[in-house]
mmCIF file of C-alpha atoms in Angstrom:
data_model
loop_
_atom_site.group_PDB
_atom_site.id
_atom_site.type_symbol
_atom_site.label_atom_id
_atom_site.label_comp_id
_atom_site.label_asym_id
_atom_site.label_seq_id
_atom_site.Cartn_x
_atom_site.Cartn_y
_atom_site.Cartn_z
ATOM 1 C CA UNK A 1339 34.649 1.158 -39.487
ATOM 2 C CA UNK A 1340 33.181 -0.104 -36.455
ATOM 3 C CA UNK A 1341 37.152 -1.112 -35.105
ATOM 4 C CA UNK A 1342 36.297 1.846 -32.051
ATOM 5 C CA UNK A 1343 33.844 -0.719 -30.324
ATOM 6 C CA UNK A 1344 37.277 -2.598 -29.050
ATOM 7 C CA UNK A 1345 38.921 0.808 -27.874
ATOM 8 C CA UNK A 1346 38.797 0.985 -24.005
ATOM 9 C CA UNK A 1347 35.968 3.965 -23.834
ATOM 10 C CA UNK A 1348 33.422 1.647 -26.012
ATOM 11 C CA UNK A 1349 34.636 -1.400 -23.825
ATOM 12 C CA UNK A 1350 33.336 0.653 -20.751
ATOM 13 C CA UNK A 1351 30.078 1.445 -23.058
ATOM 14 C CA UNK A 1352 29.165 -2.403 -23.358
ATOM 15 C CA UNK A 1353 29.695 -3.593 -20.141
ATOM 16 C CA UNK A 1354 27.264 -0.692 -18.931
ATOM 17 C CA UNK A 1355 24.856 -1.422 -21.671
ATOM 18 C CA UNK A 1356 25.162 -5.656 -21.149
ATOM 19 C CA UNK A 1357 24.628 -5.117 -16.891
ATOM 20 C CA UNK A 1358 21.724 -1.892 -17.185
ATOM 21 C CA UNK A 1359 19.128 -3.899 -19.758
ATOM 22 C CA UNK A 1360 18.986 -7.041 -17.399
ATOM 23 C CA UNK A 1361 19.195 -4.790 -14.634
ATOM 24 C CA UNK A 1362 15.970 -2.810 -15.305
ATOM 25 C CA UNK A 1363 14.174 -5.891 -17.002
ATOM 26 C CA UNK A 1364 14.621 -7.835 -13.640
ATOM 27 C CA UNK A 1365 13.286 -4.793 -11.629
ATOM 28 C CA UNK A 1366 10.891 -3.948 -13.366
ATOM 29 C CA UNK A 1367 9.948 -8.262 -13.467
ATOM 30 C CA UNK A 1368 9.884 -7.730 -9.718
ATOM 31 C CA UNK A 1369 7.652 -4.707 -9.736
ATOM 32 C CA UNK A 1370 4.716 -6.616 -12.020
ATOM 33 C CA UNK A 1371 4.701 -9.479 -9.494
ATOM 34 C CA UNK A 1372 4.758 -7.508 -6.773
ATOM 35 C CA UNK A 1373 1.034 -6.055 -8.353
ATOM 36 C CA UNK A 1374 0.032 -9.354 -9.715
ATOM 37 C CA UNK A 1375 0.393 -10.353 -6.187
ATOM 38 C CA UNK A 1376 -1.577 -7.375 -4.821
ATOM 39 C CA UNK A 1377 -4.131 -8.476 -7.448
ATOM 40 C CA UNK A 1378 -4.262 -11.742 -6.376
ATOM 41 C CA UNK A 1379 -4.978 -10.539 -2.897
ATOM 42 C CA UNK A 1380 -7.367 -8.614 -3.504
ATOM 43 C CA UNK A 1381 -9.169 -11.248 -5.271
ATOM 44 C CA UNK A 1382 -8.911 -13.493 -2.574
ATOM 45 C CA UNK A 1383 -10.145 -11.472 0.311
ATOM 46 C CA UNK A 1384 -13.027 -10.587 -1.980
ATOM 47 C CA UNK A 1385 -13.787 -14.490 -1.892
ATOM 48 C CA UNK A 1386 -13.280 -15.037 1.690
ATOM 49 C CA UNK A 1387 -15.228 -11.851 2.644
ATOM 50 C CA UNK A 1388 -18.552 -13.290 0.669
ATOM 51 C CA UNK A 1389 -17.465 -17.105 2.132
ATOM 52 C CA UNK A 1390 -17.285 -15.248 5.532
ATOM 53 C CA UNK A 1391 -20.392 -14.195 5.883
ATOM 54 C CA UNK A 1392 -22.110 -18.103 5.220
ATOM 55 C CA UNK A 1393 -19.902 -19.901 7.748
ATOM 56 C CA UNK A 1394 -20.274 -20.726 10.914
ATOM 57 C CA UNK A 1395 -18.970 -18.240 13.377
ATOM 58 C CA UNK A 1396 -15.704 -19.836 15.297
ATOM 59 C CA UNK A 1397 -14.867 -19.116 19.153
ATOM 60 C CA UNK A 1398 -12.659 -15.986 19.266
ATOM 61 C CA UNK A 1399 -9.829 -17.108 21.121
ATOM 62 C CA UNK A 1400 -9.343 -20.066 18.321
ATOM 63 C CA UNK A 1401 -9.007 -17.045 15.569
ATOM 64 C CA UNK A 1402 -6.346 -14.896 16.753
ATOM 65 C CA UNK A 1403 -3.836 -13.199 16.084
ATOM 66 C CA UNK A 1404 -5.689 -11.078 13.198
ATOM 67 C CA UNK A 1405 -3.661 -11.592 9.822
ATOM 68 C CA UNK A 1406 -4.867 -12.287 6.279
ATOM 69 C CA UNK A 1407 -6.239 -15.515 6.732
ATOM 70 C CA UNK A 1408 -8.045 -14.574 9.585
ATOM 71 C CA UNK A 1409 -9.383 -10.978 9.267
ATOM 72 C CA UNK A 1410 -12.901 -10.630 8.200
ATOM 73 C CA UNK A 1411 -13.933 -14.284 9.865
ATOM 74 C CA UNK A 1412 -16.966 -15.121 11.495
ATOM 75 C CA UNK A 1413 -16.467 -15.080 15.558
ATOM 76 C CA UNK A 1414 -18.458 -15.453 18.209
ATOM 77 C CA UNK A 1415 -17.503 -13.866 22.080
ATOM 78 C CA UNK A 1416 -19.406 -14.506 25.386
ATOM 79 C CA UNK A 1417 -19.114 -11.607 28.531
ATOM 80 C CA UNK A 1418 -21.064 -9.022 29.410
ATOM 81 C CA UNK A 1419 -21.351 -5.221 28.218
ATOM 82 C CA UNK A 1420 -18.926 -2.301 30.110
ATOM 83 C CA UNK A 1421 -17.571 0.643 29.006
ATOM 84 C CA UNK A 1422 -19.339 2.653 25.697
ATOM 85 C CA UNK A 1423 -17.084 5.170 23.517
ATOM 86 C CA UNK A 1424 -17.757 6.299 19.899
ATOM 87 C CA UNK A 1425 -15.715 6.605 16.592
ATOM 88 C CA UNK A 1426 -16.155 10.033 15.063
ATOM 89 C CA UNK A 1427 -15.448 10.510 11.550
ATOM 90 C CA UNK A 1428 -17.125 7.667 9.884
ATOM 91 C CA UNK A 1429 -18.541 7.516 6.769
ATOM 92 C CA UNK A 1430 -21.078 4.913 5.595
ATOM 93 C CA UNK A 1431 -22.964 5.054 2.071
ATOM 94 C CA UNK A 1432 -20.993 8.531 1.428
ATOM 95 C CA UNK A 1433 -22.934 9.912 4.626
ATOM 96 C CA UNK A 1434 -20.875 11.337 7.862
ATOM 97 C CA UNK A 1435 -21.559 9.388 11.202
ATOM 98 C CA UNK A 1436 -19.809 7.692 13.421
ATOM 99 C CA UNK A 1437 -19.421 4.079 15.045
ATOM 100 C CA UNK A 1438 -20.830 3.152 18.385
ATOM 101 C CA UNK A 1439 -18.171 1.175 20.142
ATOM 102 C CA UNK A 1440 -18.805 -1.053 22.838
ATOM 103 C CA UNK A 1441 -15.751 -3.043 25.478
ATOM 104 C CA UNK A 1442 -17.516 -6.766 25.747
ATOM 105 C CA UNK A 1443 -16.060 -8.271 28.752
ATOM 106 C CA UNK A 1444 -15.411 -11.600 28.355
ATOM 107 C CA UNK A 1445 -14.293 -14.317 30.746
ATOM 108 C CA UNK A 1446 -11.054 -14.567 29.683
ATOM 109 C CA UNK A 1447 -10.299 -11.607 31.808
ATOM 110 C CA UNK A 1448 -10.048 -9.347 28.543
ATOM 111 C CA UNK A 1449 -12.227 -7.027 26.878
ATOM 112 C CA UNK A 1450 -13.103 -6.975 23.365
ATOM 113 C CA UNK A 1451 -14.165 -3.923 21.362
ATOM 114 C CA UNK A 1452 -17.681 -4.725 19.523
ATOM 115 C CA UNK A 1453 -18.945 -2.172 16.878
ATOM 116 C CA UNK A 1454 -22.658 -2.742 17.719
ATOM 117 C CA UNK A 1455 -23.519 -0.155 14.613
ATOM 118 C CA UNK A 1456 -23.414 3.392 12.764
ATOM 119 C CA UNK A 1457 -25.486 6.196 13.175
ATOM 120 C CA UNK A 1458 -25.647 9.668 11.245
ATOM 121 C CA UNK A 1459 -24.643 12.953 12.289
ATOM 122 C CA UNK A 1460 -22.325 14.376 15.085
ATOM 123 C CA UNK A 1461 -20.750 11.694 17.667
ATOM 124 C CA UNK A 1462 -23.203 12.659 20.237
ATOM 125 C CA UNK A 1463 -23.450 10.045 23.393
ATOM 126 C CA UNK A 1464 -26.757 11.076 23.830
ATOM 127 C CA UNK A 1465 -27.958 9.574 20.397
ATOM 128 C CA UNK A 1466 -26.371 6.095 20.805
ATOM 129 C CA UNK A 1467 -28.126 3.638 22.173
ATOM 130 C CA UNK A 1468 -27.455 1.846 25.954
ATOM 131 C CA UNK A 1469 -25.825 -1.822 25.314
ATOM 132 C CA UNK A 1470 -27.797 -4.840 26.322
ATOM 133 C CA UNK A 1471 -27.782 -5.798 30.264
ATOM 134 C CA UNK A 1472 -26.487 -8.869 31.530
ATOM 135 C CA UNK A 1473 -24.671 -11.450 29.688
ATOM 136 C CA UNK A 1474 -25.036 -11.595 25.972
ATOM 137 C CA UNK A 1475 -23.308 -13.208 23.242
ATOM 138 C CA UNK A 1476 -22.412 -11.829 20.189
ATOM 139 C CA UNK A 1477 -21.504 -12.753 16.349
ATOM 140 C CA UNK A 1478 -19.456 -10.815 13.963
ATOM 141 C CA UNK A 1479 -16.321 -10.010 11.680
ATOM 142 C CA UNK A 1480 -13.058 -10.304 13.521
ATOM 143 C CA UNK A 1481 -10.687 -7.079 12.543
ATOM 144 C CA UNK A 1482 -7.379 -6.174 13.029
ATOM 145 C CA UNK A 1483 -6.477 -2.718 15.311
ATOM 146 C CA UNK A 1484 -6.260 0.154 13.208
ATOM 147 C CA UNK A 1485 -3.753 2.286 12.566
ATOM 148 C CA UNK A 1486 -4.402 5.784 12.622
ATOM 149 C CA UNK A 1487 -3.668 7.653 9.501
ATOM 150 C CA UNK A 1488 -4.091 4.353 7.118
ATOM 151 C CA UNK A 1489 -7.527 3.774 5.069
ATOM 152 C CA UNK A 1490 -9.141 6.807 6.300
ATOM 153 C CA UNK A 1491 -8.517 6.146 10.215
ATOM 154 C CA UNK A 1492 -7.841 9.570 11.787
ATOM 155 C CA UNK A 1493 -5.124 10.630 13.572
ATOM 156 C CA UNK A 1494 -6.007 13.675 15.569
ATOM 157 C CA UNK A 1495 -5.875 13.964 19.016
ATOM 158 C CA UNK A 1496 -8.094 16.341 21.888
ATOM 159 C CA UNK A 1497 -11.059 14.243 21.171
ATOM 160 C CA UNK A 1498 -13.902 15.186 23.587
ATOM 161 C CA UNK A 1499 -14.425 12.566 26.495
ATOM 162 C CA UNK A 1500 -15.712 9.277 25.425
ATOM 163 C CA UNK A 1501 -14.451 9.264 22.104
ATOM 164 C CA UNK A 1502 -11.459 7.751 20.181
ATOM 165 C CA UNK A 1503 -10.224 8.448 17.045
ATOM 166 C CA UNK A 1504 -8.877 4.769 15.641
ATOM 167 C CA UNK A 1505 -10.299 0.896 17.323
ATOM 168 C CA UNK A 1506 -7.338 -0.265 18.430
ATOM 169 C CA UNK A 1507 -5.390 -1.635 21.757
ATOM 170 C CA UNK A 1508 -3.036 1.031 21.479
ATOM 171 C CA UNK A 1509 -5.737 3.652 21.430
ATOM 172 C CA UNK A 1510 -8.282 2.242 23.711
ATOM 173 C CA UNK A 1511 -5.343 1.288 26.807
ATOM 174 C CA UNK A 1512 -5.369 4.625 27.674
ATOM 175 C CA UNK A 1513 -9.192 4.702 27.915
ATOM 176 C CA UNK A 1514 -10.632 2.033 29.753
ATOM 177 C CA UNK A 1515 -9.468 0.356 32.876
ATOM 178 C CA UNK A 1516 -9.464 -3.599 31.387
ATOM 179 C CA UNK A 1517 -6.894 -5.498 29.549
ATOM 180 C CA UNK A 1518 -7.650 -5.707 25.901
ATOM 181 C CA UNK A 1519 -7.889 -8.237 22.728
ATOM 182 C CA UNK A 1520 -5.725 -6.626 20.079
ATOM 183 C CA UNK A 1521 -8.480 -7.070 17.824
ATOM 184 C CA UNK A 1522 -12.336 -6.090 17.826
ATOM 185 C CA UNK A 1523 -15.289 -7.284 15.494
ATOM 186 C CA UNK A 1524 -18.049 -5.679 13.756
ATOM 187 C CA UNK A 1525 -21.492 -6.885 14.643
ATOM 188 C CA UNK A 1526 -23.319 -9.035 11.516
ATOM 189 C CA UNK A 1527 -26.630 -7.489 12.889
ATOM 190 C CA UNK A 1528 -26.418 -3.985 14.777
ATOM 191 C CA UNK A 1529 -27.744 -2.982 17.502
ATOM 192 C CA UNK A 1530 -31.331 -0.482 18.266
ATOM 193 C CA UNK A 1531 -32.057 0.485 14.667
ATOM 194 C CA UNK A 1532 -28.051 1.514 13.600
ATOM 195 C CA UNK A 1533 -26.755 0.373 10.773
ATOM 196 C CA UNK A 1534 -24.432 -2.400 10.451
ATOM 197 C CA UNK A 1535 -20.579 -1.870 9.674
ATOM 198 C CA UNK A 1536 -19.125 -3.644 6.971
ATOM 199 C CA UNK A 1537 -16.011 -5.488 7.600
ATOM 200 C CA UNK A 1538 -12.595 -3.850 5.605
ATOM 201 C CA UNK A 1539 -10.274 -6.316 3.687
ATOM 202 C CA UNK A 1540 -7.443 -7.422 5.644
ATOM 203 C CA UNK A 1541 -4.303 -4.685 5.333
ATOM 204 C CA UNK A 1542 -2.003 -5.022 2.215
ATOM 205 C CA UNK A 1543 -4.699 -6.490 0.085
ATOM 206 C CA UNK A 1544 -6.532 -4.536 -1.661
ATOM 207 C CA UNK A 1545 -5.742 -2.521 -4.772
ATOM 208 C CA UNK A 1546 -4.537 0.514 -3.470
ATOM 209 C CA UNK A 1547 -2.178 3.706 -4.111
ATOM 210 C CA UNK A 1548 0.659 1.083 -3.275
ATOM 211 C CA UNK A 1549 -0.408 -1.437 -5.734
ATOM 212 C CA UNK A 1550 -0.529 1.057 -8.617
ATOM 213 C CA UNK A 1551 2.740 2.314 -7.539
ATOM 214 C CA UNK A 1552 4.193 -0.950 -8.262
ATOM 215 C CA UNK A 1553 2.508 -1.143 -11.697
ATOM 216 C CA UNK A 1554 4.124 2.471 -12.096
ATOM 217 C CA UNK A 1555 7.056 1.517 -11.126
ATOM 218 C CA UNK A 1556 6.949 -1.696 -13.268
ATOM 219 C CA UNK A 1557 6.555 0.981 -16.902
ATOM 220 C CA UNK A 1558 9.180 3.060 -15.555
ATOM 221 C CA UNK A 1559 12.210 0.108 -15.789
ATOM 222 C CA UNK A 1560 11.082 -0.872 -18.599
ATOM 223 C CA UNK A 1561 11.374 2.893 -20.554
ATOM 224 C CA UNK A 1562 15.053 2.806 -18.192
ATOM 225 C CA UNK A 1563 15.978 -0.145 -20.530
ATOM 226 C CA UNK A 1564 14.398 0.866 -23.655
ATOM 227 C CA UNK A 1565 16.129 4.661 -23.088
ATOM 228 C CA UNK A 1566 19.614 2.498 -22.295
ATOM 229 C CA UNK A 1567 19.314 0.740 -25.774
ATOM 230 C CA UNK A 1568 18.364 3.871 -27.425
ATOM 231 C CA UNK A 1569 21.612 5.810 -26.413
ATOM 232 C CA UNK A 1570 23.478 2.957 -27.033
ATOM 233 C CA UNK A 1571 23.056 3.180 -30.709
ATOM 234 C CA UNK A 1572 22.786 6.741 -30.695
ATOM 235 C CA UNK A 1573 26.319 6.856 -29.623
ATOM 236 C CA UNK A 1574 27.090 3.769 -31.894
ATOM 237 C CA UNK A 1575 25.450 6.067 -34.896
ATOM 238 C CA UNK A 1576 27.668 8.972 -33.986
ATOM 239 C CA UNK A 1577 30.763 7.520 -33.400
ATOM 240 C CA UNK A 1578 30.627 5.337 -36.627
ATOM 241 C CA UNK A 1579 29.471 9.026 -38.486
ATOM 242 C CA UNK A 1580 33.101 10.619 -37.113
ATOM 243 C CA UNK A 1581 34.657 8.037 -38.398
ATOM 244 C CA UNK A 1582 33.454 7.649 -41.444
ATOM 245 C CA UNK A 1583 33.785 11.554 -42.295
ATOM 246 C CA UNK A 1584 37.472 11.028 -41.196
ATOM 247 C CA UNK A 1585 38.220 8.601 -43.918
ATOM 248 C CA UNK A 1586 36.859 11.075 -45.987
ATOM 249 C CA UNK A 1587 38.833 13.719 -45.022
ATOM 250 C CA UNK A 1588 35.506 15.808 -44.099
ATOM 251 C CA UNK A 1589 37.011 16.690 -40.490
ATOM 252 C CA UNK A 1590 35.740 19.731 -39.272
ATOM 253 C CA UNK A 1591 38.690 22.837 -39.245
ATOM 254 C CA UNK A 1592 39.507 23.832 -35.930
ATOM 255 C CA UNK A 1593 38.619 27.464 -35.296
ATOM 256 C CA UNK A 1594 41.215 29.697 -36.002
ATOM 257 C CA UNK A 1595 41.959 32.029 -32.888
ATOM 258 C CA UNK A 1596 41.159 35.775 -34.490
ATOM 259 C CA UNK A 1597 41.865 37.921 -31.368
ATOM 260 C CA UNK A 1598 44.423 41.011 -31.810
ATOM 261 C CA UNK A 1599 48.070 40.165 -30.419
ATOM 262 C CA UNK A 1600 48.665 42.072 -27.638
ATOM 263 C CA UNK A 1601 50.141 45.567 -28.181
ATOM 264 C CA UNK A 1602 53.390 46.094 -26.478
ATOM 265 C CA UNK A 1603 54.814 49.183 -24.064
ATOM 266 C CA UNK A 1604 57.118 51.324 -26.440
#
């Protein structure tokens, strides 16, 4: 009865069925690790961010460039205070504010961009407090430069003067007449009574839309392959059914065509 699996059309059938199922097993395979990695990730930068803030701050040029391994570290940076802007658009605690952003000039020729704190309210120049005079050095959690649109960062443009919308090199060139770190830090201790920023987990590790997506993704080749081996003997089951109801002579009648013959011109 089952003789119709070795006829070319079933043949075709198989060899769909025997590539799809390992197919969407090993995709979907690849999706899980892809979020046990993310997991993973995230529970390592939740380590290193509570290890980070009990070790010894390290010289900033011996930290960079920012990546995984080095984002949320302990630096320390030596130069004196120049140019002041402010981050609007900031929330801390689930309260509006915004970040008071400082350029440190260091003796490297560079200038690094310290968050000396948060304050409540409207980004109003007039409310944040005047940097320290004269050289100063200062301790915090080396960052990577935002990007705006990602993890809340905005992207608008037509700030007011004095402002910037994301910390970043690419943001700030435009700004301020010195040469710039592609990185900035976040002050352990802020400055004049604002409150201190926490550092952010490095990019890519946390457990975010992205992360989930993979675990969606991960449930959707699996149902792929369970729907593949589902039709499969749904068509088996069908196929065997005609036959069987052929050998038994229970072959449905063709319709019989009952339209009128055409009436011819006398």
């Amino acid at each position: 009865m089952y003789r119709f699996l070795l006829t070319p059309r079933w043949w075709g059938i198989n060899v769909f069925v025997l590539l799809a199922i390992p197919f969407c097993i090993f995709m979907g395979s690849w999706q899980l690790s892809r979020f046990e990695g993310r997991v993973h990730d995230s529970r390592t930068a939740t380590k290193q961010a509570a290890s980070d803030q009990r070790e010894t701050a390290k010289p900033l040029d011996t930290m960079l460039p920012v990546d995984q391994a080095t984002s949320g570290r302990r630096v320390s940076a030596h130069g004196r205070y120049g140019t002041q802007l402010l981050v609007p658009g900031r929330q801390l605690d689930d309260r509006n504010g915004f970040y008071v952003l400082t350029l440190l000039r260091t003796d490297s020729g560079k200038a690094l961009p310290v968050v000396r704190g948060w304050l409540p309210g409207t980004a109003d120049a007039a409310k944040a407090p005047a940097p320290p005079a004269g050289e100063v050095t200062v301790t915090g959690a080396l960052q990577a430069s935002e990007t705006p649109g990602d993890n809340g960062v905005s992207a608008a443009g037509g700030l007011p003067s004095g402002q910037t919308a994301a910390i970043s090199s690419a943001s700030l060139v435009n700004l301020v007449p010195y040469k710039l770190y592609d990185a900035w830090i976040t002050l352990d201790t802020a400055d004049s009574g604002m409150k201190p920023v926490p550092a952010t987990a490095p990019a890519g590790s946390g457990l975010d839309l992205k992360a989930f997506q993979n675990l969606g993704y991960t449930g959707e080749w699996f149902v792929f392959a369970g729907f593949v081996v589902f039709m499969w003997f749904r068509l088996l089951r069908r196929e065997a059914e005609a036959v069987r109801d052929a050998a038994l002579g229970l072959v449905p009648e063709e319709p019989q065509d009952t339209a009128p013959a055409p009436v011819s011109a006398p």
